[in-house]
Amino acid sequence: MWQFQSIRNPSEASLWFSDGLPIDSWRGGKGVSSRLIVDGEGFLDVTDFQNGFPFGPVMDFIDFNGADFDYTPNPSASFDLYLPGDGSFSVTAAATGATQSGQLKPLPVVAAADAAYLDQMIADKYVPYQDIPDAPGKSFAQIAALGAQLFPFSPYSFQLAMSIYDWTTASFTRLVFMKIFEYTGMNQSPLPLDQDSIATAIWESNWNTYNPSNADYMNSFMMTPASSLADVQSQLAAVATQLQQFSDVENRLLAAAYQAMPRTSIVDQPQLFSGQMDIYQLGMEHFGIEFLQCPLNAGPDTVPLQIDFSQAIADYIQPGDTITTKMVWSFGSSMSEAMQYQNGIVLVANPPDGAWVWDAASYITPLSDDPDKIEYTFAPGTSFLVQSVEQTQNNGVDVWVITLLVSGA
């Protein structure tokens, strides 16, 4: 356990911990990472590795954004924090007088126009997903309170919280379709869309109430219930430009919100797992289009965005290759969970070498519509180094396992 026994803060920046507890509270425990928010400056992640050193001898140490203090002989440790006001910090161990310095992690930038756009989508009842049938959900008051706790540095804390909450509902299908079916390699603005593939994916949905005859499902795409694929295609043609803007705004807000969420330590979660494709009407031929490296992104836009899985893993998803996501990627905490969602592929993500926390992944369950679903998310534009690609069996099920090392965002 650890505590700040004093904080020198000459700029008088407002300070909060994202756990909502008082600044001078005792925190920590094996693998617990706590995020201090310094208004206008950045984040300080304090991670307790009590009996949890990930390799080598068992020892107790505390990490402050990469600055480490060993406290093995003692059950707890107190520290003095100095925040000079320039985005840096220094920490002194009360017991030894040892001092280390470092930089705060940057605060995300949120555009007022993006927040206003989301407000309009809320007013128009496109956000959040209406009448969720399979999870308890959260009220606007609950989302606002969580936003104030997690994002107190931003005047747009509610919008940041709502963007994550909306992702955890069936709205995530809209965000997936509008990104993976975008020709990101074409020099046009807005980027061309594979509208036929989007329409087909919307039409072929048949999961619970999430189908084209359901008003809430179609409303999430700014459409009304459809009786045929041609009907979906016609409606999509009328709203595609607005849907694309909707997707772009939500993804920017999501990236900012993910950046601000508290981190998870690698002791608490040494690996993350994702079953692909996790939307059942998408097949393995859609896996390769999730990445900026897919050559089909360069068009022409008359060529559908789908590529044989065997070709994708031969051409640009080989060990040593770097792949960059076009969309938000969701992961869970276990292989068994990933196997429940997989449609032929399981991803295993490893943290960067030398990392103590998952800087690129955010644990978003506190803002989820379903409090029982463990979910970690990577923002669009996150890069991974492919470590291995192999076909294997898991509990008698044939599956491709792709192991990835987080390399940047």
Tab-separated table of C-alpha atoms in Angstrom:
chain	number	residue	atom	x	y	z
A	1	MET	CA	0.000	0.000	0.000
A	2	TRP	CA	1.097	3.586	-0.534
A	3	GLN	CA	0.043	7.157	0.188
A	4	PHE	CA	0.964	10.730	-0.732
A	5	GLN	CA	1.756	12.280	2.636
A	6	SER	CA	2.271	15.691	1.041
A	7	ILE	CA	1.823	17.374	-2.336
A	8	ARG	CA	3.512	20.626	-3.358
A	9	ASN	CA	1.463	22.165	-6.125
A	10	PRO	CA	2.531	25.812	-6.606
A	11	SER	CA	0.372	26.296	-9.705
A	12	GLU	CA	-2.657	25.238	-7.624
A	13	ALA	CA	-3.862	22.942	-10.387
A	14	SER	CA	-6.950	20.957	-9.387
A	15	LEU	CA	-6.123	17.355	-8.502
A	16	TRP	CA	-8.312	14.262	-8.602
A	17	PHE	CA	-7.876	10.503	-8.481
A	18	SER	CA	-10.024	8.642	-10.982
A	19	ASP	CA	-11.198	6.277	-8.223
A	20	GLY	CA	-13.089	9.220	-6.718
A	21	LEU	CA	-11.448	8.857	-3.284
A	22	PRO	CA	-9.685	11.681	-1.398
A	23	ILE	CA	-6.194	12.553	-2.585
A	24	ASP	CA	-4.517	11.466	0.663
A	25	SER	CA	-6.194	8.034	0.816
A	26	TRP	CA	-4.121	4.892	1.111
A	27	ARG	CA	-4.109	3.058	-2.212
A	28	GLY	CA	-2.555	0.064	-3.873
A	29	GLY	CA	-2.323	-3.654	-3.422
A	30	LYS	CA	-0.905	-6.222	-5.807
A	31	GLY	CA	-1.158	-4.970	-9.356
A	32	VAL	CA	-3.435	-2.011	-8.580
A	33	SER	CA	-2.817	1.085	-10.702
A	34	SER	CA	-4.263	4.421	-9.573
A	35	ARG	CA	-4.499	7.471	-11.842
A	36	LEU	CA	-3.872	10.996	-10.517
A	37	ILE	CA	-5.346	13.680	-12.778
A	38	VAL	CA	-3.576	17.048	-12.780
A	39	ASP	CA	-5.850	19.672	-14.298
A	40	GLY	CA	-4.416	21.227	-17.438
A	41	GLU	CA	-1.236	19.135	-17.252
A	42	GLY	CA	-1.668	15.374	-17.428
A	43	PHE	CA	-1.901	12.017	-15.689
A	44	LEU	CA	0.305	10.268	-13.149
A	45	ASP	CA	-0.234	6.515	-12.973
A	46	VAL	CA	0.899	5.039	-9.669
A	47	THR	CA	1.106	1.255	-9.855
A	48	ASP	CA	1.725	-1.033	-6.892
A	49	PHE	CA	3.595	-4.257	-7.681
A	50	GLN	CA	3.400	-5.668	-4.153
A	51	ASN	CA	4.502	-9.326	-4.411
A	52	GLY	CA	3.931	-8.996	-8.098
A	53	PHE	CA	7.166	-8.272	-9.931
A	54	PRO	CA	6.436	-9.745	-13.367
A	55	PHE	CA	9.833	-11.412	-13.758
A	56	GLY	CA	12.877	-12.165	-11.636
A	57	PRO	CA	12.786	-12.198	-7.823
A	58	VAL	CA	9.583	-11.398	-5.942
A	59	MET	CA	9.793	-7.873	-4.565
A	60	ASP	CA	7.591	-4.899	-3.757
A	61	PHE	CA	7.923	-1.708	-5.747
A	62	ILE	CA	5.803	1.223	-6.843
A	63	ASP	CA	5.975	2.736	-10.307
A	64	PHE	CA	5.218	6.408	-11.051
A	65	ASN	CA	4.966	6.758	-14.855
A	66	GLY	CA	8.136	4.700	-15.195
A	67	ALA	CA	9.957	5.927	-12.072
A	68	ASP	CA	10.275	3.022	-9.614
A	69	PHE	CA	10.730	2.793	-5.838
A	70	ASP	CA	11.516	-0.448	-4.028
A	71	TYR	CA	9.742	-0.843	-0.672
A	72	THR	CA	10.335	-4.582	-0.141
A	73	PRO	CA	11.207	-4.430	3.598
A	74	ASN	CA	8.034	-2.477	4.501
A	75	PRO	CA	4.301	-3.252	4.263
A	76	SER	CA	3.537	0.265	3.026
A	77	ALA	CA	5.202	3.397	1.720
A	78	SER	CA	4.605	7.147	1.904
A	79	PHE	CA	5.711	9.681	-0.691
A	80	ASP	CA	6.003	13.422	-1.176
A	81	LEU	CA	4.902	14.668	-4.606
A	82	TYR	CA	6.070	17.878	-6.279
A	83	LEU	CA	4.153	19.259	-9.264
A	84	PRO	CA	6.025	22.335	-10.571
A	85	GLY	CA	3.293	23.150	-13.092
A	86	ASP	CA	5.166	22.426	-16.319
A	87	GLY	CA	3.920	18.888	-16.954
A	88	SER	CA	6.689	17.228	-14.969
A	89	PHE	CA	6.701	15.708	-11.491
A	90	SER	CA	9.119	14.516	-8.840
A	91	VAL	CA	8.464	11.974	-6.104
A	92	THR	CA	10.417	11.535	-2.860
A	93	ALA	CA	10.183	8.421	-0.686
A	94	ALA	CA	9.513	9.543	2.883
A	95	ALA	CA	11.445	6.640	4.402
A	96	THR	CA	14.687	7.042	2.423
A	97	GLY	CA	14.685	10.524	0.888
A	98	ALA	CA	15.272	8.982	-2.561
A	99	THR	CA	13.832	11.162	-5.314
A	100	GLN	CA	12.861	10.419	-8.914
A	101	SER	CA	11.373	12.630	-11.601
A	102	GLY	CA	9.354	12.140	-14.746
A	103	GLN	CA	6.717	13.512	-17.097
A	104	LEU	CA	2.958	13.429	-16.754
A	105	LYS	CA	1.080	11.579	-19.493
A	106	PRO	CA	-0.768	14.074	-21.714
A	107	LEU	CA	-4.431	14.932	-21.375
A	108	PRO	CA	-6.566	14.237	-24.452
A	109	VAL	CA	-7.908	17.088	-26.557
A	110	VAL	CA	-11.670	17.172	-27.102
A	111	ALA	CA	-13.150	19.433	-29.777
A	112	ALA	CA	-16.187	21.466	-28.720
A	113	ALA	CA	-17.753	20.737	-32.109
A	114	ASP	CA	-17.498	16.975	-31.503
A	115	ALA	CA	-19.167	17.290	-28.100
A	116	ALA	CA	-21.934	19.435	-29.601
A	117	TYR	CA	-22.463	16.913	-32.400
A	118	LEU	CA	-22.862	14.081	-29.904
A	119	ASP	CA	-25.328	16.212	-27.940
A	120	GLN	CA	-27.411	16.527	-31.117
A	121	MET	CA	-27.269	12.768	-31.681
A	122	ILE	CA	-28.513	12.309	-28.110
A	123	ALA	CA	-31.319	14.811	-28.683
A	124	ASP	CA	-32.270	12.984	-31.886
A	125	LYS	CA	-32.262	9.663	-29.979
A	126	TYR	CA	-29.529	8.016	-32.024
A	127	VAL	CA	-27.334	7.891	-28.895
A	128	PRO	CA	-27.390	5.813	-26.848
A	129	TYR	CA	-28.894	2.687	-28.422
A	130	GLN	CA	-32.610	2.802	-27.631
A	131	ASP	CA	-34.332	0.221	-25.400
A	132	ILE	CA	-31.432	-2.180	-24.830
A	133	PRO	CA	-33.056	-5.638	-24.501
A	134	ASP	CA	-30.241	-7.716	-22.985
A	135	ALA	CA	-28.427	-5.603	-20.354
A	136	PRO	CA	-29.482	-3.440	-17.407
A	137	GLY	CA	-28.036	-0.282	-18.937
A	138	LYS	CA	-27.305	3.010	-17.162
A	139	SER	CA	-29.323	6.173	-16.684
A	140	PHE	CA	-28.109	9.543	-17.960
A	141	ALA	CA	-27.532	10.554	-14.332
A	142	GLN	CA	-25.301	7.522	-13.745
A	143	ILE	CA	-23.328	8.214	-16.931
A	144	ALA	CA	-22.915	11.881	-15.961
A	145	ALA	CA	-21.676	10.944	-12.471
A	146	LEU	CA	-19.129	8.489	-13.895
A	147	GLY	CA	-18.013	11.107	-16.411
A	148	ALA	CA	-17.442	13.635	-13.625
A	149	GLN	CA	-15.373	11.058	-11.716
A	150	LEU	CA	-13.290	9.754	-14.611
A	151	PHE	CA	-12.922	12.904	-16.734
A	152	PRO	CA	-13.107	15.842	-14.279
A	153	PHE	CA	-10.472	17.783	-16.245
A	154	SER	CA	-12.822	18.206	-19.225
A	155	PRO	CA	-15.962	20.331	-19.665
A	156	TYR	CA	-17.107	17.458	-21.890
A	157	SER	CA	-16.942	14.726	-19.250
A	158	PHE	CA	-20.520	13.631	-19.959
A	159	GLN	CA	-19.914	13.300	-23.691
A	160	LEU	CA	-16.728	11.294	-23.110
A	161	ALA	CA	-18.556	8.935	-20.761
A	162	MET	CA	-21.515	8.637	-23.130
A	163	SER	CA	-19.276	7.769	-26.075
A	164	ILE	CA	-17.896	4.766	-24.179
A	165	TYR	CA	-21.317	3.743	-22.899
A	166	ASP	CA	-22.750	3.875	-26.424
A	167	TRP	CA	-19.897	1.705	-27.732
A	168	THR	CA	-20.746	-1.007	-25.194
A	169	THR	CA	-24.307	-1.223	-26.547
A	170	ALA	CA	-25.252	-2.648	-29.958
A	171	SER	CA	-24.204	0.731	-31.405
A	172	PHE	CA	-20.756	-0.841	-31.712
A	173	THR	CA	-21.945	-2.570	-34.906
A	174	ARG	CA	-22.479	0.815	-36.552
A	175	LEU	CA	-19.004	1.932	-35.544
A	176	VAL	CA	-17.445	-1.303	-36.816
A	177	PHE	CA	-19.200	-1.290	-40.188
A	178	MET	CA	-18.509	2.386	-40.887
A	179	LYS	CA	-14.774	1.905	-40.296
A	180	ILE	CA	-13.873	-1.476	-41.746
A	181	PHE	CA	-15.798	-0.744	-44.951
A	182	GLU	CA	-13.979	2.547	-45.518
A	183	TYR	CA	-11.371	2.817	-48.315
A	184	THR	CA	-8.770	4.455	-46.087
A	185	GLY	CA	-6.020	4.428	-48.727
A	186	MET	CA	-7.857	6.584	-51.262
A	187	ASN	CA	-6.955	10.281	-51.465
A	188	GLN	CA	-10.509	11.573	-51.177
A	189	SER	CA	-12.502	13.415	-48.535
A	190	PRO	CA	-14.737	12.048	-47.270
A	191	LEU	CA	-13.242	8.601	-47.777
A	192	PRO	CA	-15.263	6.363	-50.113
A	193	LEU	CA	-17.390	3.655	-48.523
A	194	ASP	CA	-18.158	0.112	-49.625
A	195	GLN	CA	-21.882	0.796	-49.271
A	196	ASP	CA	-22.980	-2.547	-50.710
A	197	SER	CA	-21.036	-4.426	-48.047
A	198	ILE	CA	-22.366	-2.165	-45.273
A	199	ALA	CA	-25.938	-2.674	-46.467
A	200	THR	CA	-25.466	-6.432	-46.681
A	201	ALA	CA	-24.012	-6.572	-43.167
A	202	ILE	CA	-26.963	-4.569	-41.812
A	203	TRP	CA	-29.492	-6.717	-43.693
A	204	GLU	CA	-27.980	-10.049	-42.647
A	205	SER	CA	-28.003	-9.305	-38.920
A	206	ASN	CA	-30.160	-11.852	-37.124
A	207	TRP	CA	-29.052	-11.788	-33.502
A	208	ASN	CA	-31.867	-11.520	-30.973
A	209	THR	CA	-33.776	-8.285	-31.709
A	210	TYR	CA	-30.825	-6.896	-33.670
A	211	ASN	CA	-32.289	-7.439	-37.121
A	212	PRO	CA	-33.531	-5.199	-39.961
A	213	SER	CA	-37.186	-5.547	-38.949
A	214	ASN	CA	-36.480	-4.051	-35.513
A	215	ALA	CA	-36.988	-0.287	-35.167
A	216	ASP	CA	-34.288	0.221	-32.521
A	217	TYR	CA	-31.673	-1.695	-34.514
A	218	MET	CA	-32.373	0.252	-37.689
A	219	ASN	CA	-32.563	3.528	-35.774
A	220	SER	CA	-28.949	2.972	-34.731
A	221	PHE	CA	-28.129	3.336	-38.444
A	222	MET	CA	-30.444	6.363	-38.847
A	223	MET	CA	-32.890	4.149	-40.763
A	224	THR	CA	-36.354	2.641	-40.372
A	225	PRO	CA	-37.252	-1.077	-40.481
A	226	ALA	CA	-36.500	-2.620	-43.865
A	227	SER	CA	-38.215	-5.437	-45.766
A	228	SER	CA	-35.457	-6.169	-48.294
A	229	LEU	CA	-31.773	-5.680	-49.014
A	230	ALA	CA	-32.735	-3.182	-51.718
A	231	ASP	CA	-34.622	-1.179	-49.069
A	232	VAL	CA	-31.516	-1.091	-46.842
A	233	GLN	CA	-29.357	-0.055	-49.788
A	234	SER	CA	-31.726	2.777	-50.655
A	235	GLN	CA	-31.901	4.064	-47.083
A	236	LEU	CA	-28.127	3.784	-46.656
A	237	ALA	CA	-27.490	5.835	-49.787
A	238	ALA	CA	-29.514	8.664	-48.238
A	239	VAL	CA	-27.736	8.679	-44.856
A	240	ALA	CA	-24.234	7.343	-45.637
A	241	THR	CA	-22.530	10.748	-45.473
A	242	GLN	CA	-24.151	11.573	-42.144
A	243	LEU	CA	-23.400	8.081	-40.767
A	244	GLN	CA	-19.743	8.497	-41.743
A	245	GLN	CA	-19.538	11.855	-39.935
A	246	PHE	CA	-21.314	10.271	-36.955
A	247	SER	CA	-18.708	7.493	-36.924
A	248	ASP	CA	-15.767	9.892	-37.212
A	249	VAL	CA	-17.004	12.059	-34.333
A	250	GLU	CA	-17.719	9.107	-32.051
A	251	ASN	CA	-14.346	7.557	-32.779
A	252	ARG	CA	-12.549	10.794	-31.896
A	253	LEU	CA	-14.473	11.027	-28.635
A	254	LEU	CA	-13.796	7.356	-27.911
A	255	ALA	CA	-10.059	7.793	-28.507
A	256	ALA	CA	-9.996	10.744	-26.095
A	257	ALA	CA	-12.026	8.885	-23.471
A	258	TYR	CA	-9.859	5.775	-23.742
A	259	GLN	CA	-6.713	7.889	-23.302
A	260	ALA	CA	-8.114	9.336	-20.079
A	261	MET	CA	-9.317	6.128	-18.428
A	262	PRO	CA	-7.201	4.680	-15.586
A	263	ARG	CA	-4.684	2.042	-16.641
A	264	THR	CA	-4.540	-1.671	-15.892
A	265	SER	CA	-1.250	-3.174	-14.705
A	266	ILE	CA	0.388	-6.078	-16.480
A	267	VAL	CA	0.441	-7.994	-13.205
A	268	ASP	CA	-3.328	-7.716	-13.010
A	269	GLN	CA	-3.741	-8.567	-16.707
A	270	PRO	CA	-0.629	-9.979	-18.425
A	271	GLN	CA	-2.428	-10.734	-21.723
A	272	LEU	CA	-5.678	-9.773	-23.455
A	273	PHE	CA	-7.823	-11.953	-25.747
A	274	SER	CA	-10.302	-11.267	-28.537
A	275	GLY	CA	-12.525	-13.577	-30.573
A	276	GLN	CA	-12.817	-12.564	-34.244
A	277	MET	CA	-15.054	-11.992	-36.077
A	278	ASP	CA	-17.301	-11.055	-33.181
A	279	ILE	CA	-20.237	-9.942	-35.375
A	280	TYR	CA	-21.634	-13.233	-36.606
A	281	GLN	CA	-22.621	-12.089	-40.122
A	282	LEU	CA	-19.017	-11.063	-40.790
A	283	GLY	CA	-16.738	-13.876	-41.926
A	284	MET	CA	-13.024	-14.519	-41.949
A	285	GLU	CA	-12.857	-12.723	-45.291
A	286	HIS	CA	-13.558	-9.501	-43.395
A	287	PHE	CA	-10.700	-9.858	-40.907
A	288	GLY	CA	-7.975	-8.543	-43.201
A	289	ILE	CA	-9.888	-5.354	-44.036
A	290	GLU	CA	-9.726	-4.228	-40.411
A	291	PHE	CA	-6.188	-2.903	-40.990
A	292	LEU	CA	-4.719	0.111	-42.747
A	293	GLN	CA	-2.205	-2.251	-44.373
A	294	CYS	CA	-4.867	-4.023	-46.445
A	295	PRO	CA	-4.097	-3.213	-50.121
A	296	LEU	CA	-7.815	-3.070	-50.950
A	297	ASN	CA	-8.024	0.193	-48.982
A	298	ALA	CA	-6.399	1.895	-51.972
A	299	GLY	CA	-9.415	1.067	-54.120
A	300	PRO	CA	-10.884	1.249	-56.609
A	301	ASP	CA	-14.118	1.521	-54.665
A	302	THR	CA	-15.807	-0.815	-57.145
A	303	VAL	CA	-13.854	-3.703	-55.559
A	304	PRO	CA	-15.635	-4.985	-52.400
A	305	LEU	CA	-13.704	-4.761	-49.145
A	306	GLN	CA	-13.169	-8.429	-48.423
A	307	ILE	CA	-10.042	-10.517	-48.749
A	308	ASP	CA	-9.405	-14.225	-48.278
A	309	PHE	CA	-7.973	-14.861	-44.826
A	310	SER	CA	-5.232	-17.029	-46.337
A	311	GLN	CA	-4.163	-14.159	-48.584
A	312	ALA	CA	-4.180	-11.632	-45.750
A	313	ILE	CA	-1.990	-13.740	-43.472
A	314	ALA	CA	0.356	-14.471	-46.363
A	315	ASP	CA	0.689	-10.862	-47.539
A	316	TYR	CA	0.675	-8.520	-44.515
A	317	ILE	CA	-0.178	-10.428	-41.313
A	318	GLN	CA	3.052	-12.403	-40.977
A	319	PRO	CA	5.390	-12.570	-37.944
A	320	GLY	CA	7.411	-9.373	-38.024
A	321	ASP	CA	4.700	-7.358	-39.815
A	322	THR	CA	3.051	-4.317	-38.222
A	323	ILE	CA	-0.722	-3.981	-38.513
A	324	THR	CA	-2.747	-0.885	-37.598
A	325	THR	CA	-6.445	-1.021	-36.735
A	326	LYS	CA	-9.053	0.997	-38.618
A	327	MET	CA	-11.623	0.521	-35.830
A	328	VAL	CA	-11.968	0.148	-32.082
A	329	TRP	CA	-10.795	-3.308	-31.034
A	330	SER	CA	-12.371	-5.013	-28.015
A	331	PHE	CA	-10.610	-7.636	-25.911
A	332	GLY	CA	-11.453	-9.671	-22.841
A	333	SER	CA	-9.459	-11.167	-20.020
A	334	SER	CA	-9.413	-14.883	-20.934
A	335	MET	CA	-9.014	-17.303	-23.811
A	336	SER	CA	-12.241	-19.072	-22.819
A	337	GLU	CA	-14.181	-15.824	-23.199
A	338	ALA	CA	-12.580	-15.125	-26.583
A	339	MET	CA	-13.595	-18.593	-27.756
A	340	GLN	CA	-17.241	-17.731	-27.062
A	341	TYR	CA	-17.073	-14.850	-29.555
A	342	GLN	CA	-14.688	-16.250	-32.171
A	343	ASN	CA	-15.723	-17.052	-35.689
A	344	GLY	CA	-12.463	-18.766	-36.620
A	345	ILE	CA	-9.853	-16.395	-35.184
A	346	VAL	CA	-8.549	-15.564	-31.706
A	347	LEU	CA	-6.194	-12.683	-31.017
A	348	VAL	CA	-3.782	-12.660	-28.083
A	349	ALA	CA	-2.327	-9.239	-27.213
A	350	ASN	CA	0.892	-8.742	-25.232
A	351	PRO	CA	1.976	-5.414	-23.708
A	352	PRO	CA	5.098	-3.636	-25.014
A	353	ASP	CA	8.410	-4.848	-23.635
A	354	GLY	CA	9.227	-3.122	-20.351
A	355	ALA	CA	5.711	-1.767	-19.805
A	356	TRP	CA	4.153	-1.844	-16.339
A	357	VAL	CA	0.658	-0.832	-17.441
A	358	TRP	CA	-1.495	-1.181	-20.550
A	359	ASP	CA	-1.067	2.345	-21.881
A	360	ALA	CA	-2.828	1.587	-25.187
A	361	ALA	CA	-5.730	-0.432	-23.740
A	362	SER	CA	-8.544	0.874	-21.558
A	363	TYR	CA	-10.682	-1.130	-19.155
A	364	ILE	CA	-14.167	0.225	-19.893
A	365	THR	CA	-16.440	-2.105	-17.883
A	366	PRO	CA	-17.250	0.661	-15.328
A	367	LEU	CA	-19.019	2.547	-18.142
A	368	SER	CA	-20.585	-0.512	-19.788
A	369	ASP	CA	-24.294	-1.153	-20.241
A	370	ASP	CA	-23.516	-4.627	-18.843
A	371	PRO	CA	-21.557	-4.531	-15.558
A	372	ASP	CA	-20.685	-8.227	-15.892
A	373	LYS	CA	-18.914	-7.948	-19.235
A	374	ILE	CA	-15.152	-7.554	-18.941
A	375	GLU	CA	-13.980	-5.359	-21.811
A	376	TYR	CA	-10.704	-3.706	-22.770
A	377	THR	CA	-10.550	-1.487	-25.845
A	378	PHE	CA	-7.860	-0.206	-28.201
A	379	ALA	CA	-8.535	3.019	-30.107
A	380	PRO	CA	-8.522	3.169	-33.915
A	381	GLY	CA	-4.996	3.681	-35.193
A	382	THR	CA	-3.370	1.367	-32.640
A	383	SER	CA	-0.451	-0.601	-34.105
A	384	PHE	CA	0.585	-4.152	-33.270
A	385	LEU	CA	3.636	-6.228	-34.168
A	386	VAL	CA	2.612	-9.701	-35.330
A	387	GLN	CA	4.507	-12.246	-33.229
A	388	SER	CA	2.969	-15.499	-34.447
A	389	VAL	CA	0.182	-16.869	-36.634
A	390	GLU	CA	-0.801	-20.498	-36.133
A	391	GLN	CA	-3.743	-22.799	-36.622
A	392	THR	CA	-4.535	-24.922	-33.588
A	393	GLN	CA	-7.348	-26.536	-31.635
A	394	ASN	CA	-8.943	-25.222	-28.463
A	395	ASN	CA	-11.267	-27.669	-26.724
A	396	GLY	CA	-11.702	-29.482	-30.018
A	397	VAL	CA	-12.431	-26.336	-32.026
A	398	ASP	CA	-10.154	-25.417	-34.941
A	399	VAL	CA	-9.068	-21.809	-34.624
A	400	TRP	CA	-6.380	-19.486	-35.917
A	401	VAL	CA	-4.462	-17.847	-33.055
A	402	ILE	CA	-2.659	-14.601	-33.873
A	403	THR	CA	-0.338	-13.278	-31.164
A	404	LEU	CA	0.353	-9.553	-31.197
A	405	LEU	CA	2.651	-7.146	-29.383
A	406	VAL	CA	1.288	-3.651	-28.813
A	407	SER	CA	3.685	-1.298	-30.560
A	408	GLY	CA	2.019	2.104	-30.633
A	409	ALA	CA	-1.056	4.294	-30.973
